[in-house]
Short mmCIF file of C-alpha atoms and ligand atoms in Angstrom, two decimals:
data_model
loop_
_atom_site.label_atom_id
_atom_site.label_comp_id
_atom_site.label_asym_id
_atom_site.label_seq_id
_atom_site.Cartn_x
_atom_site.Cartn_y
_atom_site.Cartn_z
CA MET Y 588 -7.94 25.27 -15.92
CA GLU Y 589 -6.63 23.82 -12.61
CA LEU Y 590 -4.50 21.48 -14.73
CA GLU Y 591 -2.55 24.81 -16.70
CA GLN Y 592 -2.02 25.83 -12.88
CA LEU Y 593 -0.49 22.65 -12.37
CA ASP Y 594 1.52 22.82 -15.61
CA LEU Y 595 2.74 26.20 -14.91
CA ALA Y 596 3.88 25.48 -11.05
CA GLU Y 597 5.62 22.38 -12.82
CA THR Y 598 7.30 24.62 -15.14
CA ALA Y 599 8.10 26.89 -11.83
CA ALA Y 600 9.82 23.87 -10.09
CA SER Y 601 11.87 22.59 -13.18
CA ARG Y 602 13.13 26.08 -13.57
CA LYS Y 603 14.11 26.11 -10.10
CA HIS Y 604 15.68 22.87 -10.86
CA GLU Y 605 17.78 23.45 -13.27
CA ALA Y 606 18.81 26.62 -11.56
CA ASP Y 607 19.84 25.87 -7.93
CA ALA Y 608 21.09 22.23 -8.99
CA PRO Y 609 24.77 22.44 -9.70
CA ALA Y 610 25.56 18.88 -9.82
CA ALA Y 611 22.70 15.94 -9.86
CA LYS Y 612 22.90 13.69 -6.63
CA LYS Y 613 21.51 10.85 -7.05
CA VAL Y 614 18.97 8.89 -4.42
CA PHE Y 615 18.27 5.34 -4.11
CA VAL Y 616 15.10 4.63 -2.15
CA LYS Y 617 14.47 1.05 -1.60
CA THR Y 618 10.79 0.64 -0.41
CA TYR Y 619 9.78 -2.89 1.98
CA GLY Y 620 5.83 -3.54 3.25
CA CYS Y 621 2.60 -1.76 2.28
CA GLN Y 622 2.08 0.33 -0.91
CA MET Y 623 1.41 3.30 0.89
CA ASN Y 624 5.53 2.77 1.63
CA VAL Y 625 5.39 3.00 -2.25
CA TYR Y 626 3.28 6.21 -2.59
CA ASP Y 627 5.45 7.51 -0.02
CA SER Y 628 9.02 6.46 -1.17
CA GLN Y 629 7.70 8.62 -4.66
CA ARG Y 630 6.72 12.15 -3.25
CA MET Y 631 9.57 11.26 -0.97
CA ALA Y 632 11.60 10.91 -4.51
CA ASP Y 633 9.31 14.17 -5.95
CA ALA Y 634 10.56 16.34 -3.15
CA LEU Y 635 13.95 15.20 -3.55
CA ALA Y 636 14.46 15.97 -7.05
CA VAL Y 637 13.09 19.19 -6.51
CA ASP Y 638 16.19 19.66 -4.45
CA GLY Y 639 18.23 18.26 -7.38
CA TYR Y 640 18.13 14.80 -6.75
CA ALA Y 641 17.54 12.14 -9.88
CA ALA Y 642 16.41 8.43 -9.16
CA THR Y 643 19.15 6.01 -9.23
CA GLU Y 644 18.51 2.04 -9.30
CA SER Y 645 22.16 0.88 -8.70
CA ILE Y 646 22.66 1.77 -4.52
CA GLU Y 647 26.46 1.89 -5.52
CA ASP Y 648 25.85 5.06 -7.45
CA ALA Y 649 24.03 6.50 -4.54
CA ASP Y 650 24.73 9.73 -2.47
CA LEU Y 651 21.41 9.22 -0.57
CA VAL Y 652 20.22 5.57 0.28
CA LEU Y 653 16.64 5.93 1.73
CA LEU Y 654 15.61 2.52 3.24
CA ASN Y 655 11.67 2.96 3.81
CA THR Y 656 10.71 0.69 5.99
CA CYS Y 657 8.29 -2.01 8.09
CA HIS Y 658 7.22 -2.08 11.04
CA ILE Y 659 4.48 -4.75 11.02
CA ARG Y 660 6.02 -7.87 11.62
CA GLU Y 661 8.80 -9.22 14.07
CA LYS Y 662 10.98 -10.06 10.35
CA ALA Y 663 10.30 -6.78 8.49
CA ALA Y 664 12.09 -4.48 11.08
CA GLU Y 665 14.83 -7.28 11.86
CA LYS Y 666 15.69 -7.25 7.72
CA VAL Y 667 16.28 -3.38 7.56
CA TYR Y 668 19.30 -3.85 10.53
CA SER Y 669 21.32 -6.54 8.04
CA GLU Y 670 20.37 -4.27 5.71
CA LEU Y 671 22.10 -0.88 6.82
CA GLY Y 672 24.92 -3.44 7.29
CA ARG Y 673 25.08 -3.42 4.30
CA VAL Y 674 24.63 -0.11 3.33
CA ARG Y 675 27.43 0.14 5.64
CA ALA Y 676 29.87 -0.98 4.32
CA LEU Y 677 29.18 0.88 0.96
CA LYS Y 678 29.03 3.64 2.62
CA ALA Y 679 32.74 3.07 3.93
CA GLU Y 680 33.91 2.05 0.25
CA ARG Y 681 32.86 5.91 -1.00
CA ALA Y 682 34.21 7.35 1.48
CA ALA Y 683 37.36 5.67 0.18
CA ARG Y 684 36.82 6.99 -3.08
CA GLY Y 685 36.22 11.10 -1.60
CA LEU Y 686 32.13 10.15 -1.95
CA GLU Y 687 29.72 11.48 0.64
CA THR Y 688 27.21 9.10 1.21
CA VAL Y 689 23.76 9.64 3.05
CA ILE Y 690 22.11 7.08 5.10
CA GLY Y 691 18.48 7.45 5.65
CA VAL Y 692 16.14 5.55 7.89
CA ALA Y 693 12.15 6.19 7.31
CA GLY Y 694 8.73 4.24 7.65
CA CYS Y 695 7.55 2.53 10.14
CA VAL Y 696 10.52 1.17 11.99
CA ALA Y 697 11.87 4.76 12.03
CA GLN Y 698 8.40 6.23 14.32
CA ALA Y 699 8.65 2.39 16.23
CA GLU Y 700 12.44 3.14 17.04
CA GLY Y 701 13.72 7.06 16.63
CA ARG Y 702 16.78 7.46 17.78
CA GLU Y 703 17.30 3.39 18.93
CA ILE Y 704 17.99 3.20 15.06
CA ILE Y 705 21.45 4.96 15.00
CA ARG Y 706 21.94 3.56 18.42
CA ARG Y 707 22.14 0.20 16.60
CA GLN Y 708 23.97 1.11 13.30
CA PRO Y 709 26.16 4.95 13.86
CA ALA Y 710 26.36 4.73 10.30
CA VAL Y 711 22.98 6.17 9.92
CA ASP Y 712 22.84 9.53 9.59
CA LEU Y 713 19.40 10.61 9.28
CA VAL Y 714 15.65 9.27 11.05
CA ILE Y 715 12.24 10.11 9.43
CA GLY Y 716 8.60 9.21 10.19
CA PRO Y 717 6.36 8.68 7.62
CA GLN Y 718 4.04 11.77 9.21
CA THR Y 719 6.77 14.45 8.66
CA TYR Y 720 7.97 14.20 4.60
CA HIS Y 721 7.71 17.67 3.87
CA ARG Y 722 10.74 17.94 6.14
CA LEU Y 723 12.72 15.79 4.84
CA PRO Y 724 14.84 18.69 2.71
CA GLU Y 725 15.92 20.27 5.48
CA VAL Y 726 16.97 17.11 7.34
CA LEU Y 727 18.84 16.04 4.68
CA ARG Y 728 20.71 19.52 5.21
CA LYS Y 729 21.69 18.94 8.27
CA ALA Y 730 22.34 15.53 8.28
CA ARG Y 731 24.86 16.45 5.33
CA ALA Y 732 26.51 19.34 7.74
CA GLY Y 733 27.49 15.82 10.02
CA GLU Y 734 24.61 16.47 12.22
CA LYS Y 735 22.75 12.78 13.32
CA VAL Y 736 18.93 14.31 13.09
CA VAL Y 737 15.49 12.27 14.17
CA GLU Y 738 12.38 13.73 13.08
CA THR Y 739 9.31 11.34 14.01
CA GLU Y 740 6.90 14.47 15.96
CA TYR Y 741 3.60 13.66 13.96
CA ALA Y 742 2.53 16.61 12.38
CA VAL Y 743 -0.54 18.34 12.68
CA GLU Y 744 -1.07 19.50 8.84
CA ASP Y 745 -1.48 17.11 6.15
CA LYS Y 746 1.94 16.88 5.17
CA PHE Y 747 0.96 15.63 1.33
CA GLU Y 748 0.10 20.09 1.18
CA HIS Y 749 4.17 20.41 1.67
CA LEU Y 750 5.20 17.73 -0.75
CA PRO Y 751 5.70 18.87 -3.76
CA MET Y 752 3.25 17.38 -6.79
CA PRO Y 753 5.10 15.00 -9.27
CA GLN Y 754 6.22 15.90 -12.50
CA ARG Y 755 4.01 15.16 -15.39
CA SER Y 756 7.57 12.78 -16.37
CA ALA Y 757 7.94 11.63 -12.84
CA ILE Y 758 4.51 9.79 -13.02
CA ARG Y 759 4.93 8.43 -17.11
CA GLY Y 760 7.97 6.97 -15.43
CA ARG Y 761 6.41 4.93 -13.32
CA GLY Y 762 3.58 3.50 -15.49
CA VAL Y 763 -0.30 3.29 -16.03
CA THR Y 764 -1.24 2.46 -12.96
CA ALA Y 765 -0.63 5.21 -10.07
CA PHE Y 766 -2.14 4.69 -6.02
CA LEU Y 767 -3.03 7.55 -4.30
CA THR Y 768 -3.06 8.17 -0.42
CA VAL Y 769 -6.21 9.61 0.37
CA GLN Y 770 -6.09 8.79 4.24
CA GLU Y 771 -3.87 8.09 6.66
CA GLY Y 772 -3.43 6.44 10.46
CA CYS Y 773 -5.83 4.65 12.10
CA ASP Y 774 -8.44 4.53 15.40
CA LYS Y 775 -8.80 1.30 15.07
CA PHE Y 776 -6.26 -0.56 17.65
CA CYS Y 777 -6.43 -4.03 16.40
CA THR Y 778 -4.46 -5.97 19.66
CA PHE Y 779 -2.06 -7.29 17.78
CA CYS Y 780 -1.45 -4.05 15.39
CA VAL Y 781 0.99 -1.47 15.52
CA VAL Y 782 0.03 0.90 12.82
CA PRO Y 783 -2.16 2.65 15.11
CA TYR Y 784 1.58 4.30 17.23
CA THR Y 785 3.59 4.34 14.03
CA ARG Y 786 1.01 6.30 11.55
CA GLY Y 787 -1.13 8.18 14.52
CA SER Y 788 -4.59 8.53 14.58
CA GLU Y 789 -6.62 8.37 11.32
CA VAL Y 790 -6.04 11.73 8.82
CA SER Y 791 -8.48 11.98 6.29
CA ARG Y 792 -7.35 14.14 2.94
CA PRO Y 793 -9.82 16.99 1.38
CA VAL Y 794 -11.60 16.66 -1.42
CA GLU Y 795 -10.23 18.74 -3.82
CA ARG Y 796 -6.90 17.78 -3.11
CA ILE Y 797 -7.79 14.32 -4.43
CA VAL Y 798 -9.82 15.35 -7.30
CA GLY Y 799 -6.65 17.82 -8.40
CA GLU Y 800 -4.45 15.05 -8.00
CA ALA Y 801 -6.11 11.69 -9.73
CA GLU Y 802 -6.61 14.47 -12.34
CA ARG Y 803 -2.79 16.03 -13.00
CA LEU Y 804 -1.98 11.54 -12.58
CA ALA Y 805 -5.12 11.44 -16.00
CA ALA Y 806 -3.69 13.71 -17.88
CA ALA Y 807 0.29 12.11 -17.47
CA GLY Y 808 -1.36 9.36 -18.58
CA VAL Y 809 -2.76 7.37 -15.64
CA ARG Y 810 -5.58 4.72 -16.26
CA GLU Y 811 -6.00 2.85 -13.25
CA VAL Y 812 -5.62 5.21 -9.30
CA THR Y 813 -5.71 2.44 -6.51
CA LEU Y 814 -6.84 4.90 -3.06
CA LEU Y 815 -4.82 3.95 -0.51
CA GLY Y 816 -5.13 4.46 3.76
CA GLN Y 817 -4.08 2.38 6.44
CA ASN Y 818 -8.25 2.45 6.89
CA VAL Y 819 -9.61 3.61 3.49
CA ASN Y 820 -13.42 3.22 4.14
CA ALA Y 821 -12.81 5.41 7.06
CA TRP Y 822 -12.28 8.15 4.39
CA HIS Y 823 -14.27 10.77 5.27
CA GLY Y 824 -14.62 14.81 3.80
CA GLU Y 825 -17.00 18.09 3.09
CA GLY Y 826 -17.82 16.94 -0.35
CA PRO Y 827 -18.20 20.87 -2.73
CA ASP Y 828 -22.11 20.51 -1.91
CA GLY Y 829 -21.50 21.21 1.61
CA ARG Y 830 -21.63 17.71 2.91
CA GLU Y 831 -20.09 14.98 4.89
CA TRP Y 832 -19.12 12.93 1.85
CA GLY Y 833 -17.94 8.92 2.43
CA LEU Y 834 -15.03 6.99 0.13
CA GLY Y 835 -18.22 6.04 -1.69
CA ARG Y 836 -19.73 9.34 -2.78
CA LEU Y 837 -15.14 10.07 -3.12
CA LEU Y 838 -15.12 6.87 -5.80
CA TYR Y 839 -18.80 8.71 -7.90
CA ARG Y 840 -16.92 11.94 -8.35
CA LEU Y 841 -13.71 10.63 -9.50
CA ALA Y 842 -15.41 8.26 -11.58
CA GLU Y 843 -15.96 11.45 -13.60
CA ILE Y 844 -12.33 11.96 -14.40
CA PRO Y 845 -11.97 11.58 -18.08
CA GLY Y 846 -8.96 9.36 -18.66
CA ILE Y 847 -9.02 8.01 -15.87
CA ALA Y 848 -10.63 3.98 -16.31
CA ARG Y 849 -10.11 2.00 -13.69
CA LEU Y 850 -10.35 2.89 -9.57
CA ARG Y 851 -9.52 0.35 -6.47
CA TYR Y 852 -8.92 0.81 -3.15
CA THR Y 853 -7.14 -1.04 -0.15
CA THR Y 854 -7.03 -1.20 2.90
CA SER Y 855 -11.39 -1.33 4.19
CA HIS Y 856 -11.98 -2.67 7.53
CA PRO Y 857 -15.33 -4.56 7.86
CA ARG Y 858 -16.98 -1.84 9.87
CA ASP Y 859 -16.23 0.62 7.21
CA MET Y 860 -18.22 -0.64 5.00
CA ASP Y 861 -21.14 1.15 4.59
CA ASP Y 862 -24.32 1.61 2.14
CA GLU Y 863 -22.89 3.71 -0.59
CA LEU Y 864 -19.84 2.48 -0.75
CA ILE Y 865 -21.44 -1.08 -1.60
CA GLU Y 866 -23.74 0.76 -3.57
CA ALA Y 867 -21.06 2.29 -5.98
CA HIS Y 868 -19.48 -1.26 -6.22
CA ARG Y 869 -22.95 -1.90 -7.88
CA ASP Y 870 -23.44 1.47 -10.29
CA LEU Y 871 -19.60 2.40 -11.31
CA ALA Y 872 -18.29 0.18 -14.12
CA ALA Y 873 -14.99 1.92 -13.26
CA LEU Y 874 -14.85 0.20 -9.51
CA MET Y 875 -13.32 -2.22 -10.08
CA PRO Y 876 -14.85 -6.00 -9.38
CA TYR Y 877 -11.81 -6.70 -6.53
CA LEU Y 878 -12.13 -6.34 -2.90
CA HIS Y 879 -8.84 -6.08 -0.28
CA LEU Y 880 -11.41 -7.19 2.81
CA PRO Y 881 -9.44 -8.70 6.15
CA VAL Y 882 -10.98 -10.16 8.46
CA GLN Y 883 -8.08 -11.99 10.48
CA SER Y 884 -9.99 -14.77 12.35
CA GLY Y 885 -12.55 -16.75 11.79
CA SER Y 886 -13.51 -17.32 15.57
CA ASP Y 887 -15.70 -14.89 17.49
CA ARG Y 888 -13.40 -15.64 20.83
CA ILE Y 889 -10.32 -14.92 19.53
CA LEU Y 890 -12.37 -11.85 16.84
CA LYS Y 891 -13.23 -10.27 20.10
CA ALA Y 892 -9.46 -10.78 21.47
CA MET Y 893 -8.11 -9.35 18.84
CA ASN Y 894 -10.20 -6.24 19.00
CA ARG Y 895 -11.75 -6.43 15.64
CA ARG Y 896 -15.18 -5.10 16.86
CA HIS Y 897 -17.09 -7.59 14.52
CA THR Y 898 -18.20 -10.82 14.64
CA ALA Y 899 -17.96 -14.10 12.00
CA ALA Y 900 -21.14 -14.08 11.49
CA ASP Y 901 -21.25 -9.87 10.57
CA TYR Y 902 -19.03 -10.98 8.20
CA LEU Y 903 -20.61 -12.82 6.40
CA LYS Y 904 -23.89 -10.92 6.05
CA LEU Y 905 -21.17 -7.57 4.56
CA ILE Y 906 -20.06 -9.82 1.95
CA GLU Y 907 -23.21 -11.21 1.17
CA ARG Y 908 -24.49 -7.62 0.89
CA ILE Y 909 -21.66 -7.51 -1.10
CA ARG Y 910 -22.01 -9.52 -3.61
CA ALA Y 911 -25.59 -8.78 -3.82
CA ALA Y 912 -24.64 -5.10 -5.46
CA ARG Y 913 -21.91 -6.79 -7.80
CA SER Y 914 -22.22 -10.74 -7.89
CA ASP Y 915 -18.54 -11.51 -9.73
CA ILE Y 916 -16.67 -9.74 -7.20
CA ALA Y 917 -13.91 -11.15 -6.24
CA MET Y 918 -13.23 -11.41 -2.27
CA SER Y 919 -8.96 -10.75 -1.56
CA GLY Y 920 -7.70 -10.96 3.22
CA ASP Y 921 -5.67 -11.16 5.41
CA PHE Y 922 -5.83 -13.59 8.76
CA ILE Y 923 -3.56 -14.33 11.00
CA VAL Y 924 -2.99 -17.79 12.40
CA GLY Y 925 -1.19 -18.41 16.46
CA PHE Y 926 -2.72 -14.82 18.10
CA PRO Y 927 -2.33 -15.14 22.04
CA GLY Y 928 -5.18 -17.89 23.34
CA GLU Y 929 -6.22 -19.30 19.47
CA THR Y 930 -7.01 -22.94 20.13
CA ASP Y 931 -7.60 -26.09 17.71
CA ALA Y 932 -11.21 -25.59 17.58
CA ASP Y 933 -10.82 -21.18 16.64
CA PHE Y 934 -8.20 -22.51 13.77
CA GLU Y 935 -10.34 -24.91 12.63
CA ALA Y 936 -13.07 -21.57 13.01
CA THR Y 937 -11.08 -19.15 10.52
CA MET Y 938 -10.94 -22.47 7.77
CA ALA Y 939 -14.74 -22.22 7.73
CA ILE Y 940 -14.32 -19.06 7.19
CA VAL Y 941 -12.64 -19.54 4.16
CA ARG Y 942 -15.11 -21.72 3.16
CA ALA Y 943 -17.54 -20.08 3.05
CA THR Y 944 -15.73 -16.46 1.61
CA ASN Y 945 -14.58 -18.76 -0.95
CA TYR Y 946 -11.45 -16.22 -1.63
CA ALA Y 947 -9.65 -14.81 -5.78
CA SER Y 948 -6.87 -14.62 -3.24
CA ALA Y 949 -5.53 -14.22 0.45
CA PHE Y 950 -2.56 -13.07 2.74
CA SER Y 951 -1.48 -15.78 5.16
CA PHE Y 952 0.45 -14.50 8.54
CA LYS Y 953 2.06 -15.84 11.66
CA TYR Y 954 1.15 -13.48 14.92
CA SER Y 955 4.12 -12.18 15.52
CA PRO Y 956 4.05 -9.97 18.95
CA ARG Y 957 4.66 -6.60 18.57
CA PRO Y 958 6.62 -4.34 21.19
CA GLY Y 959 4.22 -1.63 23.10
CA THR Y 960 0.65 -3.52 21.78
CA PRO Y 961 -1.50 -5.21 23.90
CA GLY Y 962 -1.70 -8.40 22.30
CA ALA Y 963 1.94 -9.22 22.84
CA GLU Y 964 1.03 -8.53 26.85
CA MET Y 965 -1.54 -11.57 26.43
CA ASP Y 966 -1.24 -15.21 28.14
CA GLY Y 967 -1.36 -18.00 26.03
CA HIS Y 968 1.10 -17.53 23.17
CA VAL Y 969 1.00 -20.25 20.59
CA GLU Y 970 4.03 -22.50 19.73
CA GLU Y 971 5.91 -21.99 16.67
CA GLN Y 972 5.17 -24.98 15.83
CA VAL Y 973 2.16 -24.67 15.78
CA LYS Y 974 1.24 -21.59 14.18
CA ASP Y 975 4.10 -23.31 11.31
CA GLU Y 976 1.32 -26.32 10.72
CA ARG Y 977 -1.84 -24.03 11.05
CA LEU Y 978 -0.78 -20.94 8.45
CA GLN Y 979 0.38 -24.62 6.18
CA ARG Y 980 -2.69 -25.78 6.30
CA LEU Y 981 -4.31 -22.33 6.36
CA GLN Y 982 -1.86 -21.75 2.65
CA ALA Y 983 -2.95 -25.32 1.23
CA LEU Y 984 -6.81 -24.47 1.42
CA ILE Y 985 -6.16 -20.32 -0.58
CA THR Y 986 -4.01 -21.46 -2.65
CA GLU Y 987 -6.41 -24.85 -4.14
CA GLN Y 988 -8.83 -21.39 -3.97
CA GLN Y 989 -6.97 -19.05 -5.61
CA HIS Y 990 -6.16 -21.40 -8.15
CA ALA Y 991 -10.14 -22.33 -8.75
CA PHE Y 992 -10.61 -19.11 -9.19
CA ALA Y 993 -8.00 -18.28 -12.22
CA GLU Y 994 -8.74 -21.89 -13.89
CA GLY Y 995 -12.62 -20.60 -13.36
CA LEU Y 996 -11.38 -18.12 -15.92
CA VAL Y 997 -10.51 -19.81 -18.88
CA GLY Y 998 -12.37 -19.63 -21.61
CA ARG Y 999 -13.66 -16.51 -20.67
CA THR Y 1000 -13.33 -13.14 -22.82
CA ILE Y 1001 -12.30 -10.31 -19.51
CA SER Y 1002 -10.89 -6.43 -19.79
CA THR Y 1003 -7.70 -6.28 -19.70
CA LEU Y 1004 -5.30 -2.74 -18.71
CA VAL Y 1005 -2.00 -3.22 -21.16
CA GLU Y 1006 0.41 -2.40 -18.57
CA LYS Y 1007 4.17 -3.25 -20.22
CA PRO Y 1008 5.69 -4.97 -21.93
CA GLY Y 1009 6.32 -8.45 -21.52
CA ARG Y 1010 9.88 -10.72 -20.81
CA ARG Y 1011 9.32 -11.97 -24.00
CA PRO Y 1012 9.59 -10.10 -26.89
CA GLY Y 1013 6.00 -10.63 -28.60
CA GLN Y 1014 4.22 -9.94 -25.16
CA ILE Y 1015 2.46 -7.67 -23.26
CA VAL Y 1016 2.09 -7.94 -20.25
CA GLY Y 1017 -1.85 -6.71 -18.44
CA ARG Y 1018 -3.35 -6.69 -15.15
CA SER Y 1019 -7.21 -8.37 -14.71
CA PRO Y 1020 -9.50 -6.81 -13.11
CA TRP Y 1021 -8.77 -9.00 -10.21
CA LEU Y 1022 -5.34 -7.67 -10.61
CA GLN Y 1023 -3.95 -10.61 -11.66
CA PRO Y 1024 -1.12 -10.50 -14.46
CA VAL Y 1025 -2.32 -11.22 -18.13
CA ILE Y 1026 -0.17 -12.42 -21.06
CA VAL Y 1027 -0.63 -11.64 -24.10
CA ASP Y 1028 0.47 -10.91 -27.53
CA GLU Y 1029 1.94 -7.82 -28.28
CA LYS Y 1030 -0.81 -7.05 -30.97
CA ALA Y 1031 -4.09 -6.75 -28.56
CA GLY Y 1032 -2.98 -3.35 -27.88
CA GLU Y 1033 -0.88 -0.33 -26.53
CA ILE Y 1034 0.43 0.08 -23.17
CA GLY Y 1035 -2.25 2.31 -21.45
CA ASP Y 1036 -5.51 0.42 -23.67
CA ILE Y 1037 -8.20 -1.14 -21.95
CA VAL Y 1038 -8.87 -4.60 -24.08
CA ASP Y 1039 -10.94 -7.36 -24.35
CA VAL Y 1040 -8.59 -10.48 -24.12
CA ARG Y 1041 -9.68 -14.59 -23.71
CA ILE Y 1042 -7.94 -15.90 -21.12
CA THR Y 1043 -6.48 -19.04 -22.78
CA GLY Y 1044 -4.45 -21.33 -19.67
CA THR Y 1045 -3.48 -20.13 -16.63
CA GLY Y 1046 0.09 -20.22 -15.02
CA THR Y 1047 1.50 -19.93 -10.93
CA ASN Y 1048 -0.25 -16.13 -10.57
CA SER Y 1049 -0.54 -15.26 -13.63
CA LEU Y 1050 -3.10 -15.71 -16.95
CA PHE Y 1051 -1.98 -16.61 -20.51
CA ALA Y 1052 -4.68 -15.20 -23.41
CA GLU Y 1053 -5.31 -14.43 -26.62
CA SER Y 1054 -6.12 -10.85 -28.75
CA VAL Y 1055 -10.15 -11.44 -29.52
N1 SAH P 796 -5.32 -1.60 7.91
C1 SAH P 796 -5.16 -3.05 7.63
C2 SAH P 796 -3.96 -3.69 7.28
C3 SAH P 796 -2.69 -3.98 8.33
S1 SAH P 796 -0.84 -4.56 7.83
C4 SAH P 796 -6.05 -4.06 8.09
O1 SAH P 796 -6.79 -2.75 8.87
O2 SAH P 796 -6.65 -5.00 8.02
C5 SAH P 796 -1.50 -5.82 7.43
C6 SAH P 796 -1.63 -7.48 7.73
O3 SAH P 796 -0.95 -7.37 8.32
C7 SAH P 796 -3.47 -6.96 8.87
O4 SAH P 796 -4.39 -7.20 8.42
C8 SAH P 796 -2.72 -8.54 9.31
O5 SAH P 796 -3.31 -9.55 8.85
C9 SAH P 796 -1.27 -8.49 9.29
N2 SAH P 796 -1.37 -8.17 10.49
C10 SAH P 796 -0.63 -7.19 11.60
N3 SAH P 796 0.27 -7.05 12.83
C11 SAH P 796 0.56 -7.93 12.81
C12 SAH P 796 0.95 -9.36 13.64
N4 SAH P 796 1.33 -8.38 15.12
N5 SAH P 796 1.25 -10.02 13.30
C13 SAH P 796 0.50 -10.80 11.89
N6 SAH P 796 0.55 -10.34 11.53
C14 SAH P 796 0.07 -8.67 11.30
FE1 SF4 P 797 -3.94 -2.65 12.21
FE2 SF4 P 797 -6.19 -2.92 12.66
FE3 SF4 P 797 -5.46 -1.15 12.20
FE4 SF4 P 797 -5.47 -2.32 10.00
S1 SF4 P 797 -7.48 -1.65 11.33
S2 SF4 P 797 -4.18 -1.08 10.63
S3 SF4 P 797 -4.89 -3.67 11.00
S4 SF4 P 797 -4.72 -1.64 14.31
FE1 F3S P 798 4.10 -1.83 7.43
FE2 F3S P 798 4.05 0.76 8.25
FE3 F3S P 798 2.75 -0.10 6.48
S1 F3S P 798 3.85 -0.92 9.60
S2 F3S P 798 2.58 -2.71 6.69
S3 F3S P 798 4.78 0.35 6.19
S4 F3S P 798 2.17 0.86 6.77
#
């Protein structure tokens, strides 16, 4: 019944599309940063499709160029300005041919810098923060009428409720895996991080919206759904039973949806891993045994300065509980080296927590002071060269663990979701339960199938397999 209603809405939307759209305009979206930006870019494209914009892969053909930006580290933010320089040149070329090009900046740099972006790059026509995407069509109309528009007010409403749902054809075009944002924003205020300022305070989407969207994805052939949130395990909402649900309960509900064979969620905070969520890892076959749980540092002193509000021992104890519930779970994490005040001993504590946890994969970064965050104001900034050395040592250790994890899979039979054709004829690429690409003979299965394959070897980031 729900799906039928969705279909009617879809037909109405495409009729409106046919009637209103004179000549199709084209939009090129470039996405930086985290998975949430990937999801947001898709939802913006969906909203623009209703207004007659078709997505294009070629920036030269685009009537609208949208950069969906990231502000997490200085390098990420600065990249946007060099890209804008190139887009400006393109706009001038197109103008010489009598073509209009609107340049828009969305995402976390848009939220953090607002009008400053237009001051630094006057070719930009519109700036739109991540909380206001539902106003994109209106903002775009103003920009096309010649106004420079900056829209960065925090929305009081759930922005997704006002954005059109993706069309079935759009979902199909994106493959058999999909992201679904369930929670946005952050109230944790780690002292290094811009996210609480760029994404605002924590908002959880209602259960029925999430279930409805997951059902829609499943009906269009999606087999694996990754729930997204800056603090995804802080998600909570009122369930249909009238009780307060946490992420664990939501996962039990989503696992019931026919067609959805695999579930994941990211990114979690150690403080929000509650019992029910850990039990979900024990009970749900659909919940993949892979958990991204950043700890950032292994030093209690640094964890305190970072305002993480837990100790290294708390983290290790938590991992023990998670592994007791699901013994084959593979851990992933994020680390920052060179936070202000970090000594050699603090860094050794980080190396120690990495050894103790044994990660299947992990990401590590040099601390980057961000304007407006408490960390930027702290004493004891670490020299760049020291940061470089620490990063190198940490990354070598992580790479070693990652390879050992992959090597341990050789000879084993594992389940793989077939995702797309491979680069070589006769090959297909699947995805392991632990997120590695799996390269296997095309006879192994069709796209969307979940098949058992035997791992025969490892590449830099992928696994090689044969069908069984
Ligand atoms: N919400 C997630 C991650 C947010 S950003 C969490 O709570 O863990 C992704 C990663 O970028 C962080 O985990 C952290 O390791 C890194 N990061 C964030 N701010 C940073 C900064 N100022 N300098 C360097 N790395 C940073
Ligand atoms: Fe940033 Fe910390 Fe919030 Fe993660 S929990 S988004 S690192 S402030
Ligand atoms: Fe970057 Fe914003 Fe995501 S700062 S990491 S795009 S939440």
